[in-house]
Amino acid sequence: MNEFAFGVIEKRIQRTVQALKNNAMDAWYVKTAAEVVPLAASLMPEGATVACGGSVTLAETGVMQLLAGGRYHFLDRAGLSGEALQKVFRDAFSADWYCMSSNAITEQGELYNVDGNANRVAALAYGPTNVLVVAGYNKIVPDLAAADARVRAVAAPANTARLSCKTPCAVTGRCEGCHSPGRICCSTLICAQQRVPGRIKVILVGEELGF
């Protein structure tokens, strides 16, 4: 990318980092995805109990490999279903760390997330001692209206296709306001000013990551 165009993006990232800090969240900016794992590993002590939400960004940055690599007690949901999966969802509430991405992050320092099962937004709101959010700069939007629009136009259609959900948006590539059984836009959470300073930690990356 042209250095001047990226300079504009960096200023947007820096504004958002400061806004997150103003909302009592910890926040960092790293230029590349390769810098995420070293930073995440420095934050999460070895032996900690960790869980995660479904996330393309965590896979792209190597955080999923870090969690599963033996350094942590990882509450791994991969391949589980039924009661075994539900148990991992419930056990995540007592984890030391919960890792996830965010559907959108506003320049006012708000995290905007929409879920189907609501396990991810529930853990973000309450339970795990620490929450680590990793997001590419493409998730940054001006305000909450733009965050909602981003979910409808980008995040939800892409994720329904990834998860093979039988929803209209998986076919049309845009939100159709459906009432499908496989709908993933069921519960919405906005995280703004926090009562527990530093519980939520956000790493913003100077690359496009995830949906």
Coordinates of C-alpha atoms in Angstrom, one line a residue:
M1 CA 0.0 0.0 0.0
N2 CA 1.2 3.6 -0.7
E3 CA 2.9 5.0 2.3
F4 CA 0.6 8.1 2.4
A5 CA -2.6 6.1 2.2
F6 CA -1.3 3.8 5.0
G7 CA -0.4 6.9 7.0
V8 CA -4.1 7.8 7.0
I9 CA -5.0 4.3 8.2
E10 CA -2.4 4.5 10.9
K11 CA -3.9 7.8 12.2
R12 CA -7.3 6.1 12.3
I13 CA -5.8 3.1 14.2
Q14 CA -4.1 5.5 16.7
R15 CA -7.3 7.4 17.3
T16 CA -9.1 4.2 18.0
V17 CA -6.4 2.9 20.4
Q18 CA -6.7 6.1 22.4
A19 CA -10.5 5.9 22.4
L20 CA -10.3 2.3 23.7
K21 CA -8.0 3.4 26.5
N22 CA -10.3 6.3 27.3
N23 CA -13.0 3.6 27.8
A24 CA -10.9 1.8 30.3
M25 CA -9.7 -0.9 28.0
D26 CA -6.0 -1.7 27.4
A27 CA -5.0 -1.3 23.7
W28 CA -2.0 -1.8 21.5
Y29 CA -1.2 -1.3 17.8
V30 CA 1.1 -3.6 15.9
K31 CA 1.9 -3.1 12.2
T32 CA 1.9 -6.8 11.2
A33 CA 0.0 -10.0 12.0
A34 CA 3.4 -11.6 12.8
E35 CA 3.7 -9.3 15.9
V36 CA 0.4 -10.5 17.4
V37 CA 1.6 -13.9 18.9
P38 CA 4.7 -12.5 20.7
L39 CA 2.5 -9.8 22.3
A40 CA -0.3 -12.2 23.2
A41 CA 2.2 -14.6 24.7
S42 CA 3.7 -11.8 26.8
L43 CA 0.3 -11.0 28.2
M44 CA -1.1 -14.5 28.9
P45 CA 1.1 -16.4 31.4
E46 CA 2.1 -20.0 30.8
G47 CA -0.3 -22.4 32.4
A48 CA -3.3 -20.1 32.3
T49 CA -6.7 -21.5 31.4
V50 CA -7.7 -20.0 28.1
A51 CA -10.8 -20.3 25.9
C52 CA -11.8 -18.6 22.6
G53 CA -14.6 -17.7 20.4
G54 CA -14.8 -18.7 16.7
S55 CA -12.5 -16.4 14.8
V56 CA -10.8 -16.3 11.4
T57 CA -8.6 -13.5 12.7
L58 CA -7.2 -15.7 15.5
A59 CA -6.3 -18.4 13.0
E60 CA -4.7 -15.9 10.5
T61 CA -2.5 -14.4 13.2
G62 CA -1.4 -17.7 14.7
V63 CA -3.2 -17.1 18.1
M64 CA -5.1 -20.3 17.7
Q65 CA -1.9 -22.3 17.2
L66 CA -0.5 -20.5 20.3
L67 CA -3.5 -21.6 22.4
A68 CA -3.3 -25.2 21.2
G69 CA 0.4 -25.5 21.5
G70 CA 0.7 -26.9 25.0
R71 CA 1.6 -23.6 26.8
Y72 CA -1.9 -23.2 28.2
H73 CA -4.8 -25.2 29.6
F74 CA -6.8 -24.7 26.5
L75 CA -10.6 -25.2 26.6
D76 CA -10.6 -26.4 23.0
R77 CA -14.0 -26.4 21.3
A78 CA -12.8 -27.8 17.9
G79 CA -14.7 -30.9 16.8
L80 CA -17.1 -30.8 19.7
S81 CA -20.9 -30.9 19.5
G82 CA -23.9 -31.3 21.8
E83 CA -23.4 -31.4 25.5
A84 CA -19.6 -31.5 25.2
L85 CA -19.6 -28.2 23.3
Q86 CA -22.0 -26.6 25.7
K87 CA -19.8 -27.6 28.6
V88 CA -16.8 -25.8 27.0
F89 CA -19.0 -22.8 26.5
R90 CA -19.9 -22.8 30.2
D91 CA -16.4 -23.6 31.4
A92 CA -15.1 -20.6 29.4
F93 CA -16.8 -18.2 31.9
S94 CA -14.3 -19.2 34.6
A95 CA -11.3 -19.0 32.3
D96 CA -8.3 -16.8 33.0
W97 CA -8.3 -15.6 29.4
Y98 CA -10.8 -15.5 26.6
C99 CA -9.5 -14.8 23.1
M100 CA -11.7 -13.5 20.3
S101 CA -11.9 -10.9 17.5
S102 CA -14.6 -8.2 17.1
N103 CA -17.2 -7.7 14.3
A104 CA -16.5 -4.0 14.4
I105 CA -14.7 -1.4 16.6
T106 CA -15.7 2.2 16.5
E107 CA -13.4 5.2 16.5
Q108 CA -15.1 6.1 19.8
G109 CA -13.6 3.0 21.3
E110 CA -16.7 0.7 21.3
L111 CA -16.6 -3.0 20.5
Y112 CA -19.6 -4.1 18.5
N113 CA -20.4 -7.8 18.3
V114 CA -23.3 -9.9 17.1
D115 CA -23.7 -13.7 17.9
G116 CA -25.9 -16.6 17.1
N117 CA -25.3 -18.8 20.2
A118 CA -24.3 -15.8 22.3
N119 CA -21.5 -17.7 24.0
R120 CA -18.9 -15.2 22.6
V121 CA -20.7 -12.0 23.5
A122 CA -21.6 -13.5 26.9
A123 CA -18.0 -14.2 27.7
L124 CA -17.0 -10.8 26.5
A125 CA -19.5 -9.1 28.8
Y126 CA -18.8 -11.1 31.9
G127 CA -17.0 -14.1 33.3
P128 CA -13.4 -14.6 32.1
T129 CA -10.9 -12.6 34.1
N130 CA -9.3 -11.2 31.0
V131 CA -10.5 -10.9 27.4
L132 CA -8.1 -10.5 24.5
V133 CA -9.5 -9.0 21.3
V134 CA -7.4 -9.2 18.1
A135 CA -8.7 -7.2 15.1
G136 CA -7.3 -6.0 11.8
Y137 CA -7.8 -2.3 10.9
N138 CA -10.6 -3.3 8.5
K139 CA -12.8 -3.7 11.5
I140 CA -12.5 0.0 12.5
V141 CA -15.6 2.0 11.6
P142 CA -16.7 5.6 12.4
D143 CA -19.6 4.9 14.7
L144 CA -22.2 2.3 15.8
A145 CA -24.4 2.8 12.8
A146 CA -21.5 1.9 10.6
A147 CA -20.7 -1.0 12.8
D148 CA -24.2 -2.4 12.3
A149 CA -23.9 -1.8 8.6
R150 CA -20.6 -3.7 8.5
V151 CA -22.1 -6.7 10.2
R152 CA -25.0 -6.8 7.8
A153 CA -22.9 -6.2 4.6
V154 CA -19.7 -8.1 5.4
A155 CA -19.3 -10.1 8.7
A156 CA -22.6 -11.9 8.8
P157 CA -22.8 -13.0 5.1
A158 CA -19.1 -14.1 5.1
N159 CA -19.5 -16.1 8.4
T160 CA -22.7 -17.8 7.3
A161 CA -20.9 -18.9 4.2
R162 CA -17.9 -20.1 6.2
L163 CA -20.1 -22.0 8.6
S164 CA -22.4 -23.4 5.9
C165 CA -25.4 -21.9 7.5
K166 CA -28.7 -22.2 5.6
T167 CA -29.5 -18.5 5.6
P168 CA -30.5 -16.1 2.8
C169 CA -27.3 -13.9 3.3
A170 CA -25.1 -17.0 2.7
V171 CA -26.6 -17.0 -0.8
T172 CA -27.1 -13.3 -1.6
G173 CA -24.1 -11.9 0.3
R174 CA -26.2 -9.3 2.1
C175 CA -28.5 -9.3 5.2
E176 CA -32.1 -10.1 4.3
G177 CA -33.5 -9.7 7.8
C178 CA -34.3 -13.4 7.9
H179 CA -36.0 -15.5 10.5
S180 CA -34.0 -18.6 9.5
P181 CA -33.3 -21.3 12.1
G182 CA -29.6 -21.0 11.2
R183 CA -29.5 -17.2 11.7
I184 CA -26.3 -16.0 13.4
C185 CA -27.4 -12.4 14.1
C186 CA -29.3 -13.2 17.3
S187 CA -27.7 -11.3 20.1
T188 CA -25.9 -7.9 19.9
L189 CA -23.4 -6.5 22.5
I190 CA -21.9 -3.0 22.6
C191 CA -18.9 -2.6 24.9
A192 CA -18.2 1.0 25.8
Q193 CA -16.9 2.5 29.0
Q194 CA -15.8 -0.4 31.3
R195 CA -16.2 -0.8 35.0
V196 CA -13.2 -3.1 35.4
P197 CA -10.2 -1.2 33.9
G198 CA -8.0 -3.3 31.7
R199 CA -10.1 -6.5 31.8
I200 CA -10.7 -6.1 28.0
K201 CA -7.4 -5.9 26.0
V202 CA -7.4 -5.0 22.3
I203 CA -4.6 -5.6 19.8
L204 CA -5.2 -3.6 16.6
V205 CA -3.2 -4.8 13.6
G206 CA -2.2 -2.8 10.6
E207 CA -3.4 -5.4 8.2
E208 CA -6.8 -6.6 6.9
L209 CA -7.8 -9.7 8.9
G210 CA -10.9 -11.7 9.2
F211 CA -14.4 -10.7 8.1

